[in-house]
Amino acid sequence: VSSREFSWLPSEKKAARADFEGAFKRECEAIRHEVEVRLKRSKDPSEIWRVHDYLTAKRDEMDRKYDYRYSILIGVFGRLLRKGWIAERDLSALRGDKVEAIKFMASI
Amino acid sequence: VSSREFSWLPSEKKAARADFEGAFKRECEAIRHEVEVRLKRSKDPSEIWRVHDYLTAKRDEMDRKYDYRYSILIGVFGRLLRKGWIAERDLSALRGDKVEAIKFMASI
């Protein structure tokens, strides 16, 4: 399933953008929570550099993962669905063939 | 005042190393505190990336600043004294000429 086959209606683009931003926000919140937990768990002053390493790795991962281009969006959404950053109900504004393709990408 | 003029007794080296590590630890604690304050102040999920930028800059600064070589240690201690990361009383195990040189470096 190549996402290049799909055309996106304006209403779908709007919904997709909101889904994408919602997932990004939720994942940032999870990263933030992890930082807070690590700081709470260890009072070692050098913990801050391990937090820095963690954030450097996460930022790199997020930059690669949150790439909003329609030509690859089915795959991006597939990964977000698989990891739970978007839910199937978030895809209700998309046409059925896109939803099926996203679910397929999430399953592989 | 070139610190190359100074020779370091074993007892001075031991005290200097402890002062250096104490200053590093205090400064890490201050950085950690600043991170905690920033996270408390802003609940924006993206705050985590501003924290990352802050830690990247601080880590670079700390790497440059905490350079333990006897040939430059008078200057390093001068800066730490000026910024308050070590106190004059921390220098009591050092010979008077070194203390004077460190205080001179702190003053310029």
XYZ file of N, CA and C in Angstrom:
648
model
N 0.856 -1.202 0.000
C 0.000 0.000 0.000
C 0.884 1.241 0.000
N 0.982 1.905 -1.122
C 1.731 3.158 -1.148
C 0.771 4.310 -0.904
N 1.139 5.180 0.030
C 0.241 6.286 0.362
C 0.202 7.316 -0.765
N 1.095 7.176 -1.728
C 1.085 8.082 -2.875
C -0.202 7.928 -3.687
N -0.874 6.789 -3.514
C -2.114 6.557 -4.249
C -3.239 7.471 -3.764
N -3.105 7.978 -2.544
C -4.236 8.673 -1.935
C -4.238 10.169 -2.228
N -5.434 10.677 -2.475
C -5.580 12.137 -2.519
C -6.334 12.527 -1.246
N -6.063 13.717 -0.787
C -6.612 14.157 0.499
C -7.578 15.315 0.288
N -8.789 15.144 0.731
C -9.774 16.227 0.678
C -9.379 17.294 1.700
N -9.785 18.546 1.457
C -9.470 19.595 2.447
C -9.924 19.222 3.860
N -11.113 18.630 3.980
C -11.625 18.249 5.316
C -10.742 17.167 5.944
N -10.209 16.276 5.113
C -9.325 15.229 5.615
C -7.979 15.811 6.037
N -7.513 16.776 5.251
C -6.235 17.414 5.602
C -6.329 18.104 6.958
N -7.452 18.767 7.160
C -7.648 19.477 8.421
C -7.667 18.501 9.601
N -8.421 17.410 9.429
C -8.520 16.410 10.505
C -7.164 15.741 10.744
N -6.465 15.447 9.641
C -5.170 14.766 9.757
C -4.170 15.655 10.504
N -4.195 16.929 10.185
C -3.287 17.861 10.857
C -3.577 17.917 12.359
N -4.862 17.939 12.704
C -5.235 17.980 14.129
C -4.829 16.682 14.836
N -5.023 15.549 14.164
C -4.615 14.254 14.738
C -3.108 14.215 14.981
N -2.394 14.690 13.974
C -0.929 14.705 14.026
C -0.451 15.567 15.195
N -1.050 16.765 15.309
C -0.633 17.666 16.398
C -1.033 17.133 17.770
N -2.187 16.476 17.817
C -2.618 15.879 19.085
C -1.669 14.777 19.527
N -1.250 13.944 18.566
C -0.320 12.852 18.883
C 1.021 13.416 19.352
N 1.496 14.452 18.653
C 2.773 15.080 19.027
C 2.705 15.622 20.450
N 1.615 16.284 20.748
C 1.432 16.855 22.075
C 1.390 15.770 23.155
N 0.639 14.701 22.873
C 0.560 13.605 23.851
C 1.923 12.968 24.080
N 2.685 12.828 22.997
C 3.991 12.186 23.161
C 4.962 13.117 23.914
N 4.869 14.425 23.649
C 5.689 15.383 24.422
C 5.326 15.309 25.905
N 4.043 15.169 26.180
C 3.606 15.069 27.585
C 4.170 13.815 28.248
N 4.216 12.727 27.487
C 4.765 11.479 28.035
C 6.273 11.622 28.303
N 6.962 12.322 27.402
C 8.407 12.548 27.581
C 8.629 13.430 28.806
N 7.814 14.451 28.908
C 7.899 15.338 30.056
C 7.668 14.568 31.365
N 6.674 13.707 31.360
C 6.378 12.902 32.539
C 7.584 12.022 32.900
N 8.179 11.405 31.888
C 9.351 10.545 32.121
C 10.501 11.358 32.750
N 10.707 12.581 32.268
C 11.750 13.458 32.841
C 11.444 13.745 34.306
N 10.192 14.062 34.596
C 9.805 14.371 35.976
C 10.000 13.157 36.886
N 9.654 11.980 36.385
C 9.835 10.747 37.165
C 11.324 10.507 37.443
N 12.161 10.689 36.406
C 13.606 10.456 36.580
C 14.201 11.423 37.599
N 13.767 12.681 37.540
C 14.299 13.668 38.493
C 13.824 13.364 39.910
N 12.616 12.849 40.017
C 12.087 12.516 41.331
C 12.806 11.285 41.900
N 13.119 10.334 41.026
C 13.701 9.061 41.451
C 15.145 9.216 41.924
N 15.906 10.061 41.224
C 17.325 10.190 41.591
C 17.661 11.624 41.973
N 18.207 11.772 43.157
C 18.594 13.108 43.614
C 20.059 13.412 43.277
N 20.727 12.476 42.636
C 22.107 12.681 42.179
C 22.167 13.908 41.250
N 23.025 14.892 41.544
C 23.074 16.098 40.709
C 23.376 15.788 39.236
N 24.132 14.708 38.992
C 24.486 14.361 37.612
C 23.340 13.728 36.838
N 22.236 13.425 37.518
C 21.054 12.885 36.844
C 20.632 13.802 35.688
N 20.887 15.090 35.872
C 20.501 16.078 34.861
C 21.145 15.781 33.492
N 22.345 15.190 33.511
C 23.016 14.896 32.223
C 22.450 13.630 31.602
N 21.985 12.719 32.443
C 21.298 11.545 31.884
C 19.945 11.974 31.296
N 19.291 12.937 31.954
C 18.046 13.508 31.411
C 18.340 14.190 30.070
N 19.467 14.882 30.001
C 19.842 15.547 28.747
C 20.059 14.518 27.628
N 20.766 13.437 27.936
C 20.961 12.369 26.937
C 19.616 11.798 26.473
N 18.727 11.583 27.430
C 17.394 11.048 27.108
C 16.645 11.997 26.160
N 16.671 13.302 26.486
C 15.963 14.282 25.662
C 16.600 14.419 24.267
N 17.924 14.325 24.201
C 18.601 14.396 22.898
C 18.135 13.246 22.008
N 18.080 12.039 22.590
C 17.652 10.866 21.820
C 16.181 10.991 21.413
N 15.347 11.456 22.341
C 13.916 11.580 22.059
C 13.649 12.650 21.000
N 14.404 13.737 21.073
C 14.197 14.826 20.112
C 14.527 14.354 18.705
N 15.618 13.611 18.609
C 16.029 13.061 17.320
C 14.943 12.116 16.803
N 14.434 11.261 17.676
C 13.381 10.309 17.316
C 12.108 11.046 16.880
N 11.744 12.086 17.648
C 10.523 12.856 17.340
C 10.670 13.599 16.001
N 11.842 14.161 15.765
C 12.063 14.883 14.505
C 11.895 13.955 13.301
N 12.370 12.718 13.477
C 12.240 11.759 12.372
C 10.796 11.285 12.225
N 10.135 11.082 13.359
C 8.822 10.451 13.384
C 7.700 11.391 12.950
N 7.765 12.638 13.391
C 6.681 13.585 13.096
C 7.019 14.393 11.849
N 6.899 13.707 10.718
C 7.226 14.295 9.427
C 5.907 14.387 8.659
N 5.343 15.601 8.589
C 4.009 15.767 8.000
C 4.093 16.007 6.500
N 4.130 14.914 5.746
C 4.043 15.035 4.290
C 2.988 14.044 3.838
N 2.068 14.507 2.967
C 0.955 13.634 2.581
C 1.464 12.359 1.906
N 2.610 12.449 1.235
C 3.129 11.272 0.521
C 3.520 10.136 1.469
N 3.751 10.457 2.750
C 4.156 9.410 3.700
C 3.212 9.320 4.904
N 2.111 10.093 4.861
C 1.282 10.253 6.059
C 0.589 8.955 6.504
N 0.238 8.107 5.529
C -0.396 6.824 5.886
C 0.556 6.005 6.772
N 1.810 5.979 6.391
C 2.806 5.241 7.183
C 3.046 5.882 8.541
N 3.111 7.217 8.564
C 3.300 7.947 9.826
C 2.136 7.642 10.772
N 0.913 7.723 10.258
C -0.264 7.445 11.085
C -0.317 5.967 11.502
N 0.134 5.089 10.630
C 0.184 3.669 10.979
C 1.048 3.448 12.219
N 2.221 4.086 12.218
C 3.120 3.933 13.382
C 2.521 4.567 14.636
N 1.877 5.728 14.453
C 1.276 6.399 15.625
C 0.129 5.573 16.196
N -0.638 4.943 15.299
C -1.742 4.091 15.749
C -1.202 2.860 16.484
N -0.160 2.254 15.918
C 0.432 1.063 16.541
C 0.938 1.381 17.939
N 1.559 2.555 18.093
C 2.144 2.914 19.392
C 1.124 3.555 20.338
N -0.109 3.758 19.845
C -1.146 4.295 20.725
C -1.173 5.812 20.839
N -0.434 6.522 19.990
C -0.450 7.996 20.070
C -1.658 8.587 19.356
N -2.248 7.810 18.454
C -3.585 8.145 17.957
C -4.443 6.884 18.134
N -5.765 7.124 18.220
C -6.689 5.994 18.357
C -7.486 5.866 17.058
N -8.093 4.712 16.851
C -8.857 4.499 15.626
C -9.964 5.547 15.481
N -10.556 5.942 16.609
C -11.647 6.929 16.539
C -11.158 8.295 16.034
N -9.851 8.581 16.187
C -9.312 9.855 15.687
C -9.344 9.916 14.163
N -9.493 8.737 13.521
C -9.405 8.682 12.063
C -10.770 8.797 11.386
N -11.821 9.096 12.191
C -13.188 9.049 11.664
C -13.456 10.054 10.543
N -12.643 11.112 10.458
C -12.859 12.098 9.395
C -12.194 11.685 8.081
N -11.457 10.580 8.105
C -10.768 10.134 6.886
C -11.618 9.115 6.131
N -11.437 9.064 4.828
C -12.173 8.092 4.015
C -11.771 6.673 4.386
N -12.700 5.765 4.200
C -12.494 4.375 4.619
C -11.241 3.718 4.063
N -10.912 4.018 2.781
C -9.730 3.364 2.201
C -8.450 3.812 2.914
N -8.409 5.077 3.363
C -7.240 5.560 4.106
C -7.158 4.889 5.474
N -8.325 4.800 6.119
C -8.344 4.182 7.453
C -7.847 2.739 7.357
N -8.311 2.035 6.322
C -7.870 0.640 6.153
C -6.362 0.567 5.933
N -5.858 1.490 5.127
C -4.418 1.491 4.834
C -3.607 1.798 6.100
N -4.121 2.737 6.901
C -3.433 3.105 8.165
C -3.443 1.899 9.113
N -4.589 1.227 9.202
C -4.674 0.056 10.072
C -3.752 -1.074 9.573
N -3.660 -1.188 8.267
C -2.743 -2.185 7.716
C -1.302 -1.841 8.095
N -0.931 -0.567 7.920
C 0.421 -0.134 8.273
C 0.688 -0.323 9.773
N -0.349 -0.125 10.564
C -0.185 -0.287 12.024
C 0.055 -1.756 12.382
N -0.439 -2.650 11.545
C -0.393 -4.081 11.887
C 0.919 -4.740 11.471
N 1.694 -4.067 10.621
C 2.923 -4.738 10.101
C 4.181 -4.284 10.831
N 49.934 37.044 36.138
C 50.110 35.843 36.970
C 49.845 34.600 36.118
N 50.883 33.893 35.745
C 50.671 32.638 35.034
C 50.658 31.500 36.036
N 49.643 30.637 35.966
C 49.558 29.557 36.936
C 50.625 28.502 36.666
N 51.302 28.596 35.533
C 52.395 27.661 35.247
C 53.531 27.813 36.255
N 53.579 28.961 36.927
C 54.643 29.185 37.917
C 54.474 28.281 39.147
N 53.268 27.793 39.365
C 52.989 27.105 40.623
C 53.247 25.599 40.568
N 53.816 25.124 41.655
C 53.877 23.664 41.816
C 52.856 23.308 42.891
N 52.317 22.117 42.793
C 51.227 21.701 43.684
C 51.692 20.555 44.563
N 51.601 20.744 45.870
C 51.899 19.675 46.826
C 50.793 18.609 46.742
N 51.127 17.371 47.089
C 50.075 16.324 47.084
C 48.855 16.726 47.914
N 49.065 17.347 49.071
C 47.932 17.752 49.922
C 47.100 18.846 49.228
N 47.776 19.707 48.486
C 47.053 20.754 47.758
C 46.255 20.157 46.593
N 46.871 19.179 45.936
C 46.163 18.529 44.815
C 44.881 17.860 45.301
N 44.999 17.221 46.467
C 43.832 16.524 47.018
C 42.718 17.525 47.358
N 43.100 18.629 48.014
C 42.114 19.651 48.388
C 41.516 20.313 47.143
N 42.387 20.575 46.145
C 41.918 21.237 44.924
C 40.910 20.361 44.187
N 41.203 19.069 44.150
C 40.285 18.140 43.472
C 38.920 18.115 44.169
N 38.950 18.118 45.506
C 37.689 18.100 46.262
C 36.910 19.408 46.051
N 37.624 20.545 46.030
C 36.972 21.839 45.771
C 36.324 21.856 44.390
N 37.086 21.353 43.439
C 36.633 21.320 42.043
C 35.358 20.479 41.928
N 35.397 19.307 42.548
C 34.224 18.417 42.472
C 33.028 18.973 43.241
N 33.308 19.633 44.354
C 32.228 20.267 45.110
C 31.556 21.368 44.303
N 32.364 22.172 43.612
C 31.816 23.263 42.790
C 30.980 22.691 41.645
N 31.503 21.630 41.018
C 30.789 20.997 39.906
C 29.429 20.479 40.381
N 29.453 19.839 41.529
C 28.217 19.274 42.080
C 27.208 20.389 42.409
N 27.699 21.475 43.015
C 26.793 22.590 43.346
C 26.194 23.216 42.094
N 27.037 23.330 41.065
C 26.510 23.941 39.850
C 25.512 23.015 39.147
N 25.764 21.708 39.168
C 24.784 20.753 38.622
C 23.462 20.851 39.390
N 23.562 21.013 40.694
C 22.339 21.136 41.506
C 21.557 22.402 41.130
N 22.287 23.482 40.856
C 21.621 24.735 40.461
C 20.935 24.580 39.102
N 21.598 23.849 38.195
C 21.018 23.610 36.863
C 19.762 22.744 37.010
N 19.880 21.743 37.838
C 18.736 20.865 38.101
C 17.556 21.658 38.678
N 17.858 22.532 39.607
C 16.816 23.367 40.213
C 16.139 24.238 39.139
N 16.945 24.829 38.272
C 16.408 25.674 37.197
C 15.477 24.860 36.285
N 15.858 23.623 35.975
C 15.013 22.746 35.147
C 13.681 22.484 35.855
N 13.753 22.196 37.148
C 12.532 21.916 37.906
C 11.619 23.147 37.955
N 12.215 24.316 38.122
C 11.438 25.567 38.142
C 10.755 25.790 36.791
N 11.529 25.587 35.704
C 10.949 25.797 34.372
C 9.793 24.838 34.099
N 9.947 23.574 34.526
C 8.873 22.597 34.296
C 7.648 22.925 35.142
N 7.892 23.473 36.310
C 6.774 23.830 37.184
C 6.042 25.062 36.632
N 6.813 25.998 36.067
C 6.259 27.272 35.608
C 5.397 27.105 34.352
N 5.842 26.234 33.442
C 5.102 26.085 32.184
C 4.617 24.658 32.004
N 3.317 24.513 31.824
C 2.740 23.185 31.610
C 2.648 22.855 30.113
N 3.114 23.773 29.257
C 3.162 23.539 27.816
C 4.020 22.292 27.526
N 3.452 21.303 26.811
C 4.236 20.084 26.550
C 5.564 20.365 25.842
N 5.610 21.424 25.022
C 6.842 21.736 24.294
C 7.917 22.371 25.169
N 7.562 22.702 26.409
C 8.558 23.247 27.335
C 9.768 22.318 27.442
N 9.507 21.030 27.264
C 10.571 20.030 27.375
C 11.698 20.293 26.368
N 11.356 20.859 25.203
C 12.408 21.131 24.197
C 13.176 22.394 24.542
N 12.528 23.329 25.209
C 13.277 24.504 25.699
C 14.213 24.080 26.833
N 13.746 23.146 27.656
C 14.617 22.584 28.710
C 15.813 21.872 28.061
N 15.539 21.158 26.967
C 16.634 20.477 26.274
C 17.656 21.485 25.734
N 17.179 22.561 25.130
C 18.096 23.606 24.642
C 18.927 24.177 25.787
N 18.275 24.431 26.901
C 18.959 24.979 28.081
C 20.056 24.016 28.554
N 19.732 22.721 28.637
C 20.712 21.734 29.106
C 21.864 21.564 28.114
N 21.558 21.638 26.824
C 22.618 21.537 25.808
C 23.621 22.680 25.982
N 23.099 23.894 26.164
C 23.974 25.067 26.351
C 24.772 24.950 27.645
N 24.112 24.516 28.713
C 24.776 24.401 30.011
C 25.849 23.316 29.985
N 25.548 22.216 29.308
C 26.521 21.119 29.252
C 27.782 21.557 28.516
N 27.578 22.280 27.448
C 28.707 22.809 26.685
C 29.529 23.763 27.556
N 28.849 24.627 28.267
C 29.509 25.589 29.166
C 30.267 24.857 30.285
N 29.641 23.856 30.874
C 30.259 23.098 31.974
C 31.488 22.328 31.471
N 31.376 21.753 30.286
C 32.514 21.004 29.724
C 33.725 21.912 29.534
N 33.465 23.141 29.098
C 34.567 24.079 28.891
C 35.113 24.560 30.231
N 34.203 24.812 31.183
C 34.566 25.454 32.443
C 35.292 24.522 33.404
N 34.832 23.288 33.490
C 35.403 22.346 34.463
C 36.500 21.512 33.802
N 37.617 22.165 33.581
C 38.767 21.553 32.923
C 39.870 21.473 33.977
N 40.074 20.259 34.513
C 41.012 20.104 35.635
C 42.431 19.828 35.130
N 43.166 20.895 34.865
C 44.585 20.752 34.532
C 45.322 21.748 35.414
N 46.407 21.281 36.046
C 47.113 22.163 36.990
C 47.644 23.413 36.303
N 47.951 23.299 35.012
C 48.503 24.459 34.298
C 47.503 25.608 34.181
N 46.206 25.314 34.303
C 45.194 26.376 34.166
C 44.303 26.483 35.401
N 44.647 25.735 36.462
C 43.727 25.609 37.593
C 43.524 26.916 38.371
N 44.554 27.756 38.426
C 44.405 29.045 39.117
C 43.297 29.873 38.439
N 43.322 29.892 37.118
C 42.298 30.628 36.372
C 40.908 30.015 36.536
N 40.862 28.675 36.509
C 39.583 27.966 36.686
C 38.999 28.302 38.061
N 39.841 28.229 39.103
C 39.370 28.522 40.455
C 39.003 30.007 40.600
N 39.733 30.868 39.910
C 39.393 32.294 39.932
C 37.969 32.527 39.452
N 37.614 31.868 38.327
C 36.254 32.034 37.791
C 35.211 31.426 38.723
N 35.551 30.271 39.314
C 34.593 29.625 40.232
C 34.376 30.473 41.487
N 35.456 31.115 41.942
C 35.344 31.986 43.117
C 34.505 33.223 42.787
N 34.749 33.795 41.606
C 34.001 34.987 41.194
C 32.503 34.694 41.113
N 32.174 33.526 40.592
C 30.762 33.182 40.403
C 30.135 32.576 41.657
N 30.950 32.378 42.695
C 30.393 31.864 43.953
C 30.266 30.351 44.039
N 30.859 29.613 43.096
C 30.772 28.140 43.164
C 31.788 27.561 44.134
N 32.843 28.319 44.433
C 33.683 27.996 45.585
C 33.768 29.262 46.432
N 34.049 29.062 47.741
C 34.194 30.198 48.655
C 35.668 30.308 49.050
N 36.050 31.471 49.539
C 37.451 31.661 49.922
C 37.882 30.612 50.955
N 36.970 30.260 51.869
C 37.322 29.274 52.900
C 37.655 27.897 52.318
N 37.125 27.600 51.100
C 37.447 26.311 50.456
C 38.918 26.226 50.076
N 39.584 27.383 50.014
C 40.962 27.418 49.530
C 41.987 27.305 50.654
N 41.528 27.047 51.881
C 42.413 27.113 53.053
C 43.548 26.087 53.015
N 43.387 25.005 52.227
C 44.456 24.001 52.161
C 45.540 24.382 51.149
N 45.322 25.483 50.435
C 46.306 25.895 49.421
C 47.280 26.908 50.009
N 48.495 26.945 49.461
C 49.490 27.913 49.935
C 49.033 29.326 49.609
N 49.483 30.264 50.439
C 49.055 31.659 50.329
C 49.242 32.286 48.955
N 50.365 31.964 48.284
C 50.601 32.575 46.968
C 49.546 32.116 45.953
N 49.119 30.866 46.084
C 48.073 30.380 45.177
C 46.745 31.069 45.472
N 46.432 31.200 46.760
C 45.168 31.845 47.143
C 45.137 33.284 46.613
N 46.255 33.977 46.761
C 46.319 35.360 46.263
C 46.117 35.408 44.753
N 46.756 34.468 44.054
C 46.628 34.429 42.592
C 45.180 34.128 42.182
N 44.553 33.215 42.911
C 43.150 32.867 42.604
C 42.250 34.079 42.850
N 42.477 34.776 43.963
C 41.674 35.968 44.271
C 41.902 37.066 43.225
N 43.149 37.162 42.773
C 43.434 38.151 41.715
C 42.667 37.778 40.440
N 42.703 36.488 40.081
C 41.980 36.035 38.877
C 40.469 36.253 39.034
N 39.986 36.093 40.269
C 38.543 36.282 40.517
C 38.145 37.746 40.354
N 39.112 38.630 40.579
C 38.787 40.063 40.604
C 38.815 40.692 39.210
N 39.406 39.997 38.225
C 39.546 40.640 36.903
C 38.509 40.176 35.893
